Structures are given as C-alpha cells and as structure tokens.
Coordinates of C-alpha atoms in Angstrom, one line a residue:
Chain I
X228 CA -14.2 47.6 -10.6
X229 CA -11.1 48.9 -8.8
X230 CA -9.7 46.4 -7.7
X231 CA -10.2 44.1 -11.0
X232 CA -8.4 46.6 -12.5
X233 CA -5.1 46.0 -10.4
X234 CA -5.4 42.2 -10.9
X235 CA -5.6 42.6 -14.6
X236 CA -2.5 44.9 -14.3
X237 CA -0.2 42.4 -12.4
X238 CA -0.9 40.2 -15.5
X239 CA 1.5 42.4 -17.0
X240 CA 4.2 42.5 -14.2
X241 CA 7.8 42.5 -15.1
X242 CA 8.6 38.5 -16.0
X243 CA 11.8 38.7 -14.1
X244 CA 9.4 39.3 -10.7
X245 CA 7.4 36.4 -11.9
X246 CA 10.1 34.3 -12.3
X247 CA 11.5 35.3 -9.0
X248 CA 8.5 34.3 -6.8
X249 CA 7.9 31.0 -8.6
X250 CA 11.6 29.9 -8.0
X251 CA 10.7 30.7 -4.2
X252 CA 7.6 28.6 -4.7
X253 CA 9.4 25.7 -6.3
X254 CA 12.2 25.5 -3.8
X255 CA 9.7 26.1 -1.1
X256 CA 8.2 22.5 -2.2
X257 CA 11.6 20.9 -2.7
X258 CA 12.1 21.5 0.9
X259 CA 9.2 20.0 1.8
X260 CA 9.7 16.6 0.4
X261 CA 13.1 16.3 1.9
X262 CA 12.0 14.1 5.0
X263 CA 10.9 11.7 2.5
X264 CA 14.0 10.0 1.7
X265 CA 14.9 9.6 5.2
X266 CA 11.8 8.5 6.4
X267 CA 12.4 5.8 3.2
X268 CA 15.5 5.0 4.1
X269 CA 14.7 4.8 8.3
X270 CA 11.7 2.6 7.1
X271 CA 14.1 0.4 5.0
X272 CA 16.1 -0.1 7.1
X273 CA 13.5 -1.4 10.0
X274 CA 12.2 -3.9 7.5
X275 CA 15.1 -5.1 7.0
X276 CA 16.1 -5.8 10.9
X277 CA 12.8 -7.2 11.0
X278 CA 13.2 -9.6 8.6
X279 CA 16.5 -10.4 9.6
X280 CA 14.9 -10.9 13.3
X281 CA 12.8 -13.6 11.8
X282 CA 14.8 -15.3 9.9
X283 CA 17.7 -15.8 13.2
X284 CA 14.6 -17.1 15.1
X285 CA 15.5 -13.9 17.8
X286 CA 12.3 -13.6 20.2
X287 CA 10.0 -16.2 18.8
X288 CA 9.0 -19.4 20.7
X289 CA 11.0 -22.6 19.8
X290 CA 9.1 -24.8 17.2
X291 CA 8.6 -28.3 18.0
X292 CA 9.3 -30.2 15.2
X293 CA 7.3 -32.9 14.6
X294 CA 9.7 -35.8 13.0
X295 CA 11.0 -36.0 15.7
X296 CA 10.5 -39.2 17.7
X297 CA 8.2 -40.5 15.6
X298 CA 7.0 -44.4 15.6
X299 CA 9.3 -46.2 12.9
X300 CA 7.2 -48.7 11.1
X301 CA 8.7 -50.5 7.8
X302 CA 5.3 -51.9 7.2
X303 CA 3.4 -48.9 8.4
X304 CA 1.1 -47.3 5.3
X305 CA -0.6 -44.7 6.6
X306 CA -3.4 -42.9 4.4
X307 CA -6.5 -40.9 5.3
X308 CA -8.6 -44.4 4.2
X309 CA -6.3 -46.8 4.9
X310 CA -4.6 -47.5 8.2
X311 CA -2.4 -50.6 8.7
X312 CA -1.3 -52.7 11.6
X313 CA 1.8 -52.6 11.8
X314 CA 3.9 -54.4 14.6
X315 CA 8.1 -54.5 15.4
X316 CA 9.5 -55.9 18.7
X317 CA 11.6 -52.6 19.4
X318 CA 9.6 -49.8 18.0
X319 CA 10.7 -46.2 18.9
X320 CA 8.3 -45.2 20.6
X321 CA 7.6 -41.1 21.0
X322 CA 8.6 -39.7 24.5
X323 CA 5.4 -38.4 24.8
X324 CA 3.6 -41.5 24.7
X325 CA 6.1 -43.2 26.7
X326 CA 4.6 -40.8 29.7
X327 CA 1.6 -41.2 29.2
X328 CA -0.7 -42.8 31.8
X329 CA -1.7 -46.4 31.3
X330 CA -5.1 -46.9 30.7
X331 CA -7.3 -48.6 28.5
X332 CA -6.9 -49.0 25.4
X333 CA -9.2 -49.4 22.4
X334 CA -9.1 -53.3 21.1
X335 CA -11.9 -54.8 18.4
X336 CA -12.3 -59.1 17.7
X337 CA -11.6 -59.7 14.3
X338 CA -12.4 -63.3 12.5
X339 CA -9.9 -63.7 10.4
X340 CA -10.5 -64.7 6.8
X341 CA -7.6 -64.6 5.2
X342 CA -3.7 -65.2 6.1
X343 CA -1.2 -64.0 4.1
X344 CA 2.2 -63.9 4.1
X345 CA 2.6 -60.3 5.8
X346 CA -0.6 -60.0 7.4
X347 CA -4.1 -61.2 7.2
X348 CA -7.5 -59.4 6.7
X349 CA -10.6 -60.0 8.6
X350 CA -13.8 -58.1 9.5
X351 CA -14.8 -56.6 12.8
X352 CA -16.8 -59.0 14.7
X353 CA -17.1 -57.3 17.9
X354 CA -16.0 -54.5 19.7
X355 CA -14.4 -54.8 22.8
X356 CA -13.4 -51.3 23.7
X357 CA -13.1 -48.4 21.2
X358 CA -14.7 -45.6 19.4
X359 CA -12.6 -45.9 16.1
X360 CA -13.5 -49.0 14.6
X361 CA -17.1 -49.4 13.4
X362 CA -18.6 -53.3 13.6
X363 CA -18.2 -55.4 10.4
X364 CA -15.7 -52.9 9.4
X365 CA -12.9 -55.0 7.1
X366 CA -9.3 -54.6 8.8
X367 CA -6.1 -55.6 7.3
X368 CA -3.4 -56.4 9.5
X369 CA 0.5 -56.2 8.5
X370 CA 2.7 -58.3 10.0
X371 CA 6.0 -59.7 10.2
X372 CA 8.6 -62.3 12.0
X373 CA 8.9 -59.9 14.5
X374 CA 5.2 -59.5 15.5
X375 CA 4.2 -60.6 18.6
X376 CA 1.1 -62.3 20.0
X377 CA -0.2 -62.2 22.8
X378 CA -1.8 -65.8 23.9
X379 CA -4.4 -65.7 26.3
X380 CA -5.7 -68.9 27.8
X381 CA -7.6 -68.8 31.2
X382 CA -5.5 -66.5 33.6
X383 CA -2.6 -66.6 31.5
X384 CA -1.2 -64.6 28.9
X385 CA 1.8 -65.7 26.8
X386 CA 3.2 -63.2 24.1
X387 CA 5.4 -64.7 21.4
X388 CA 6.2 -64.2 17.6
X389 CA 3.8 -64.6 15.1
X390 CA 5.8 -67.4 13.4
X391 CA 5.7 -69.7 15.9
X392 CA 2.0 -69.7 15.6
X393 CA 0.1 -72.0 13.3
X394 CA -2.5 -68.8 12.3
X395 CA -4.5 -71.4 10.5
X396 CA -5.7 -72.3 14.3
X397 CA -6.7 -69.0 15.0
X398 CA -10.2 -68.1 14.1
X399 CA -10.6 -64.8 16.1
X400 CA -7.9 -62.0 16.7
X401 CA -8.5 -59.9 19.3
X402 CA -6.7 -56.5 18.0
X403 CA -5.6 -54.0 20.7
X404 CA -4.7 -50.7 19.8
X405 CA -2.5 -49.7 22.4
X406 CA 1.2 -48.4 22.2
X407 CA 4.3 -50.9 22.5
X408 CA 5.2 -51.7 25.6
X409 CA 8.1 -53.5 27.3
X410 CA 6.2 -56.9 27.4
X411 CA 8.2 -60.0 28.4
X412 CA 7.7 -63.6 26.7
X413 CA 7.0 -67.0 28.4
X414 CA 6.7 -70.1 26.9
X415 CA 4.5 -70.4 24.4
X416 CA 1.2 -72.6 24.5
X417 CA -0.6 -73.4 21.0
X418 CA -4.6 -73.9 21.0
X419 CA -6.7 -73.2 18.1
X420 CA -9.4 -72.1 20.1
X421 CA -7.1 -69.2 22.0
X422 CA -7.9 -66.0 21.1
X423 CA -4.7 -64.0 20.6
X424 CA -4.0 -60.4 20.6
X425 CA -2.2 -58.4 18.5
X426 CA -0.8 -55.2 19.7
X427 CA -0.1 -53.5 17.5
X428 CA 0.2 -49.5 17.0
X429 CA -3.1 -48.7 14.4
X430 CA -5.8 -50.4 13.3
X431 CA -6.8 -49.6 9.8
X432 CA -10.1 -50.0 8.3
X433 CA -10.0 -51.0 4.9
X434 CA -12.6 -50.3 1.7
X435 CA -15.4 -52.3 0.7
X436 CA -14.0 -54.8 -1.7
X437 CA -10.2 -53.9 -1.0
X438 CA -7.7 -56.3 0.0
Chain B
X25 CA 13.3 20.5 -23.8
X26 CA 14.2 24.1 -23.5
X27 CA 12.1 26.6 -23.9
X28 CA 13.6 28.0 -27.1
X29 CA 13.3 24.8 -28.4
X30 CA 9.5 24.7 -27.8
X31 CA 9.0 28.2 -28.5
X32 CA 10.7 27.6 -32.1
X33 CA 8.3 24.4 -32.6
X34 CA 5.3 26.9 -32.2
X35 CA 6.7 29.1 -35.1
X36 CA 7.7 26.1 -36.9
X37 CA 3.9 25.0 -36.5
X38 CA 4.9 22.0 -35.1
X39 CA 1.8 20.8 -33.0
X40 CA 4.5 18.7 -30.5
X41 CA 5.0 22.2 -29.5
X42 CA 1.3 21.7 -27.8
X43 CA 2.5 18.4 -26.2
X44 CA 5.9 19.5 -24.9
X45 CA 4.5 22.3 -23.3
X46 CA 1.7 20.3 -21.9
X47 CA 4.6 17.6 -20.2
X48 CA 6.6 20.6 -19.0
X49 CA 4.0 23.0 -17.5
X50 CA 1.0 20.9 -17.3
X51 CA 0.5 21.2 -13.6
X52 CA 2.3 24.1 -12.8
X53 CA -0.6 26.1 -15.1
X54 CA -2.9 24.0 -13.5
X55 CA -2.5 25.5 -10.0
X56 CA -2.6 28.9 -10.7
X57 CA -5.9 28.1 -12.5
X58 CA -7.3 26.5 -9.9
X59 CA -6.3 28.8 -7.2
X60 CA -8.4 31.4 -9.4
X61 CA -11.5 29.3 -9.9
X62 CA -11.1 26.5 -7.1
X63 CA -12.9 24.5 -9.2
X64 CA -11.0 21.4 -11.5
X65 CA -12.7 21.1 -14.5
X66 CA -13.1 24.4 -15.0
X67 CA -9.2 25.0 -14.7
X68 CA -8.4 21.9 -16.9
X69 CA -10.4 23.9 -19.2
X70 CA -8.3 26.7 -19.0
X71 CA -5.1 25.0 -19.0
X72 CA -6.0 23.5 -22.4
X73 CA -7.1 27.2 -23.7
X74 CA -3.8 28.4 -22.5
X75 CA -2.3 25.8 -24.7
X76 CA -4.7 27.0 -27.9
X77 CA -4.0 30.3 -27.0
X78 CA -0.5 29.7 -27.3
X79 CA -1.0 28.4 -30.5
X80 CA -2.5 31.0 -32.3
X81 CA -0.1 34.0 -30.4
X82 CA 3.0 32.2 -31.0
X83 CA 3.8 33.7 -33.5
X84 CA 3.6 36.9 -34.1
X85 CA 4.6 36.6 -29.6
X86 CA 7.9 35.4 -29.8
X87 CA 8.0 35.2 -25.7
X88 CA 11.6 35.5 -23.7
X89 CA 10.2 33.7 -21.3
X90 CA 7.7 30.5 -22.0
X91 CA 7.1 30.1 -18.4
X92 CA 6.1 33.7 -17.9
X93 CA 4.1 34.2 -20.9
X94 CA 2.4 30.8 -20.6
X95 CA 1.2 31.8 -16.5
X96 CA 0.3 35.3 -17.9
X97 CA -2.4 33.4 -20.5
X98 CA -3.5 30.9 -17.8
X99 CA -3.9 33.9 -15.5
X100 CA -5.9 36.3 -17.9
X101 CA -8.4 33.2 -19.0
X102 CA -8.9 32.0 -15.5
X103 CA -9.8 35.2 -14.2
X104 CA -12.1 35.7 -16.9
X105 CA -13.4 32.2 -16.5
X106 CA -14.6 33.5 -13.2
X107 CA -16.1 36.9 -14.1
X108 CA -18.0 34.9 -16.5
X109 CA -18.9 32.2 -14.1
X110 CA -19.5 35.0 -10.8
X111 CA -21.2 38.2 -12.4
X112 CA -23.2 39.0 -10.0
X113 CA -22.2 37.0 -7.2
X114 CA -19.0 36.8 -5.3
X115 CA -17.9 33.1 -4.0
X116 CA -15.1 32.8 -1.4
X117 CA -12.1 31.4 -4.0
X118 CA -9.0 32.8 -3.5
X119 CA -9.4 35.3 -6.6
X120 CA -12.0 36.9 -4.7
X121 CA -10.2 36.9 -1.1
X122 CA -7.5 38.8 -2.8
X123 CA -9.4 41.1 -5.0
X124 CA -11.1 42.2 -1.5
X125 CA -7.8 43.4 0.0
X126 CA -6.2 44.6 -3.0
X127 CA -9.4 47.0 -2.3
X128 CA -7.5 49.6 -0.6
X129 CA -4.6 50.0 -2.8
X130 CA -7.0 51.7 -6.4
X131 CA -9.8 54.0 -6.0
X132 CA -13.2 53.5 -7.9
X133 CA -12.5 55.8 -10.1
X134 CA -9.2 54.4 -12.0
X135 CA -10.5 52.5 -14.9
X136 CA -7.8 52.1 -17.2
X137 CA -9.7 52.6 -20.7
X138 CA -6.9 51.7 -22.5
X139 CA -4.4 49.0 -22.4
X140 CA -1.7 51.7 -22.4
X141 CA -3.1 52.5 -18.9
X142 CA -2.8 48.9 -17.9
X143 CA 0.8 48.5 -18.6
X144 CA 1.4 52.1 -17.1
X145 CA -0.4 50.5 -14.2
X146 CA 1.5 47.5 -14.2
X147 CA 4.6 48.8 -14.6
X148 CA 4.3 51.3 -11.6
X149 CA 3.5 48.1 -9.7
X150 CA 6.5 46.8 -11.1
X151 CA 8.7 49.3 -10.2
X152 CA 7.1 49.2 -6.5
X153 CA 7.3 46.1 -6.3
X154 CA 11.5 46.4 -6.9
X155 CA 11.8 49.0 -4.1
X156 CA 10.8 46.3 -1.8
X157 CA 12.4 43.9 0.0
X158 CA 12.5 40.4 -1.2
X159 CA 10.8 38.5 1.0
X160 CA 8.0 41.2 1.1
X161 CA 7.6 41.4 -3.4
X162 CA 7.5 36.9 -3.6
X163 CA 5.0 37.6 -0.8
X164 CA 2.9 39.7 -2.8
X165 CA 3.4 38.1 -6.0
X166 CA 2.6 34.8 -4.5
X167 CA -0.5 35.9 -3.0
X168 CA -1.7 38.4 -5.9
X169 CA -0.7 37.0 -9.1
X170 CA -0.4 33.5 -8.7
X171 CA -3.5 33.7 -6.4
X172 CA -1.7 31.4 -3.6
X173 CA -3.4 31.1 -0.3
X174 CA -1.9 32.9 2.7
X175 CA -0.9 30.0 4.3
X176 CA 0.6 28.8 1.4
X177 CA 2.5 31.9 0.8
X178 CA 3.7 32.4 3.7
X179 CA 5.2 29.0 3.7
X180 CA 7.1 29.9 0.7
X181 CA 8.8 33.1 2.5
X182 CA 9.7 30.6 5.3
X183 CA 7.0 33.3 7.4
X184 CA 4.3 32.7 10.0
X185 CA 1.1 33.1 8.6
X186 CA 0.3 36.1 10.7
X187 CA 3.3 37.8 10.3
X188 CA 2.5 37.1 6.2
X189 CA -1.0 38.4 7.0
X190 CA 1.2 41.5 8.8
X191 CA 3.4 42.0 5.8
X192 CA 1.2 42.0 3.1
X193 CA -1.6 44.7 5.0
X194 CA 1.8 47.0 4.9
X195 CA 3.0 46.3 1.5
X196 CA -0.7 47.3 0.3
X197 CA -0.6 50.1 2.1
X198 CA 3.2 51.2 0.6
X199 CA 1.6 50.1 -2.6
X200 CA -1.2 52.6 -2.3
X201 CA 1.2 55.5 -1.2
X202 CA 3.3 54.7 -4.3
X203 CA 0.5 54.6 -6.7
X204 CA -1.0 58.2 -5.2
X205 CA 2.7 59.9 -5.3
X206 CA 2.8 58.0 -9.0
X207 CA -0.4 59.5 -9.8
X208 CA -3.0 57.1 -9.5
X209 CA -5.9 58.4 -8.6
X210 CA -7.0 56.9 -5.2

C-alpha cells in the first residue's frame, strides 16, 4: 500500500528533524501550563484575605456572648439532673429578664422534710402553677442568711431572711420560680401554720434516694 | 541520567538500563503509541516492547540519539500493532487519518522491495523536508511521524487549525512534486 510505504519511510527520517519537532512539542506544553502558577498564586492569595477577613471579624454579625450578665449564684449547682434553689438578696440579674413582662410565674408546695443547715429537701405536694416540676417530685432547696421569705398570712405578705425564721414551724413551702425582684421587707410576723415562699431563681428536682 | 549513560548501561547489560529509560521516556513513548493505536493497553504493550527491543538492539545499535532511536522502535511496533490489529478494516485512529492524506504524495506502484529503497525514500523526504520552512517541516513531522492530531499540531506551531489543515494540503503537495522530480514514481 502506497501510502504505508511513506509512513514506514519517515521512521527513518533524519533524527535531527525528529528532535526538532519534539522540542516544539515540549515547549508547546510548557507554555501551556504557565497560567498555573498564577492562577496558584491569585488563589493563595484570596484564601488568605479570606481567612484574614474571618479572623478581624470584617462583615460578620456581632456575636452575643453569653457570660455575659449572667445570674451569680454561690450556691447555684446546676446539672442536667440536678437543679438547685438558690437565693441572694442582690442577684445580678440578666438585662433581658429584667425586661421582661411580669407575669406568672411557675410556683410548686413543698412539705418539707428535712432542714439543714444550707437548705432543706422536701417533696412536691402540690402544684400551684407550672409545667416543670412533676407531683411528688423530691426538691432540694439551697439556702443561705441572705435568703428571703416571703410570709403570707391573710392579705398580707411579709418577706424577710430565712434566719429569722424558726423553719421548724414551717411545714409547707410554697416555692415560686420566678426571677428576683426588687421586693421590700416589713416587719416580720412568725406562725407555724404560714405558708412561706421562697423565691428563688430554679427549682431543682432531685433523684430518687438522693439528698 | 544522560543518555550516554543509559546507552552505555545497555552495552554494559545492565538491566537498570530498562528502568532508567522507562523513568525518562515512559510517557513520552507512550503518546506516540497511542496516537497510532488510540487504544491504552495496546500502547502500554508497545511501550514495554520498545523497551525489549532496546534490549536486544543495543548493542550491536550504539544510537546517537536515545530519544530518537527509542520513538523510531515505538513507532515501527505501533504501526505494526495496528496492521496486525486492522487488516482488513480501517478504524478512524489518527494512523489512519494520516495515512489517508499522505495518499496523494506516493503512487500505487512504489513498493520499496528493499530496505535500501526505504532509506532512499526516507532520505528524499528528509531532504524535502529541510528545503521547507520551519514551521511548515514540525508541522509535518508532528502530524506524520509522531501521528499528533491536527489540532494538536497546530497548537504546537502556535497555528489555527485551519490554516495547519491549509499548510499541510501544500506541503503534501510540494512533497509529491519533490518526490516525482526525485524520481519516485507517482
């Protein structure tokens, strides 16, 4: 065949040809992969304003960080099983909460069992108005010379600290979970029959056969 | 490594020779293989018979040029890969492509009997191909011995593809008026 016979003669072409055509071919290549380094090096260097964009904060919405005007509660222990009453006269209270709407607020009647020292325990006797705390559900209260009561008798409502209460008179608690508020104190009246609320910030259930 | 290095390893029997030239030319073999026979196994084949071939020509071939001598074997097996692999029927690789339009530049009748013909051939070619300009002999050389597609070749003269299409139709042409003042039967 004809024209086989030409492509089996350019096998034998003259090497310097050969050489000629492939150092075309090779620089031809070259050339083509010369937009990669600047493409790299463009790409570079937007990762690196980007990054540097993110870390100055430039464009993005401002966080709110959350430990910021938080409740401050030495007694507070807060767990995902465990919540605590805790109760100070001046508690910081979060701005946010501060403008916030009265309303009402969730409050159980404990009978106590036990005083202690810091606190006392009791169980859940009746539920007055909330959806967090189940009936018969143990509580423990934290408390301290600072806590406050609340005295009702009749139409009147006295609130004074804990320590000038004889809590072996009281039988109930009523426990309202509402935030701190700027309360004011009157004289106090002592009955063992008054039911006294606490206010205090969280009421925290506590495990079957915990103290 | 340089080539004479290599090329000494092969008389030397050194079979590194095999895997230095394997690291150096591997794929440069490779794609005029598969330009040939479009087809990757069947040109990895090839590329290793280079390599054996090699081997057992080297010596008595002490070649100038490794590069050159080493495309010349890939060349000659490839296209015999493919005679082998298309008797009868012609596919659409580039081998074929450019056999069909190096169909105008030899008559029927030319069948070199002898290899003395074929370098007589070839070195007519040669000498053609050195009256021409440079952009118009890597075109042709591109396209006809290292079986490169036309795009392809006329991205390495820095051409348009239709003005490479343009150029080579003339070159064939010059080619066959060389060959018939040379004596070629057309």
């Amino acid at each position: 065949m004809r024209n086989d016979s030409i492509m089996d003669a350019l096998n034998d072409l003259d090497e310097d040809l050969v050489l000629e055509a492939n150092q075309c071919r090779k620089l031809r290549k070259h050339h083509d992969k010369r937009w990669i380094v600047p493409v790299a090096v463009a790409a570079s260097f937007c990762i690196v304003v980007s990054v540097l964009f993110y870390e100055c904060g430039f464009g993005l919405p401002a966080q709110n960080n959350e430990n910021t005007a938080t409740i401050v509660n030495d007694d507070q222990q807060l767990s995902t099983h465990d919540l605590q009453f805790s109760m100070q006269e001046n508690m910081e209270v979060q701005p946010e909460k501060q403008e916030e709407p009265v309303r009402e607020c969730p409050s159980v009647i404990v009978t106590l069992e036990n005083w202690t020292e810091d606190g006392f325990t009791g169980t859940v006797t009746e539920l007055v108005d909330t959806d967090t705390i189940p009936l018969g559900r143990r509580v423990a209260v934290k408390t301290d010379s600072n806590t406050i009561l609340s005295v009702y008798s009749d139409d009147t409502v006295v609130h004074k600290k804990l320590s000038d209460f004889s809590a072996i008179q009281a039988t109930k608690l009523q426990i309202v979970f509402r935030p701190w508020g700027d309360d004011g104190f009157a004289e106090d009246t002592e009955s063992a029959c008054y039911i006294y609320t606490i206010y205090a910030e969280q009421i925290i259930p506590i495990e079957a056969g915990a103290e | 490594m340089q080539d004479e290095h290599i090329v000494q390893m092969f008389w030397n029997r050194d079979e590194a020779a095999i895997a230095a030239v394997r690291e150096k030319y591997d794929n440069y073999l490779f794609v005029i293989a598969q330009n040939i026979l479009s087809n990757r196994e069947d040109s990895m084949e090839c590329v290793n018979d280079t390599y054996l071939a090699a081997w057992n020509s080297i010596p008595p071939h002490k070649p100038q040029v490794l590069q050159s001598y080493l495309s010349k074997l890939t060349r000659r097996i490839s296209i015999d890969a493919y005679r082998r692999n298309h008797r009868l029927k012609r596919k659409g690789s580039a081998y074929d492509i450019s056999l069909q339009e190096l169909d105008e530049c030899i008559s029927d009748s030319v069948t070199p009997e002898s290899k003395l013909e074929y370098k007589n051939l070839a070195k007519a070619i040669s000498d053609f191909l050195r009256s021409i300009p440079k952009t118009e002999r890597t075109l042709f050389i591109c396209r006809y011995y290292f079986m490169d597609s036309l795009r392809d070749s006329a991205k390495y003269c820095h051409l348009r593809e239709t003005t490479a299409k343009t150029l080579l139709y003339r070159t064939r042409c010059s080619l066959r008026d060389f060959l018939k003042k040379e004596g070629f039967e057309l």
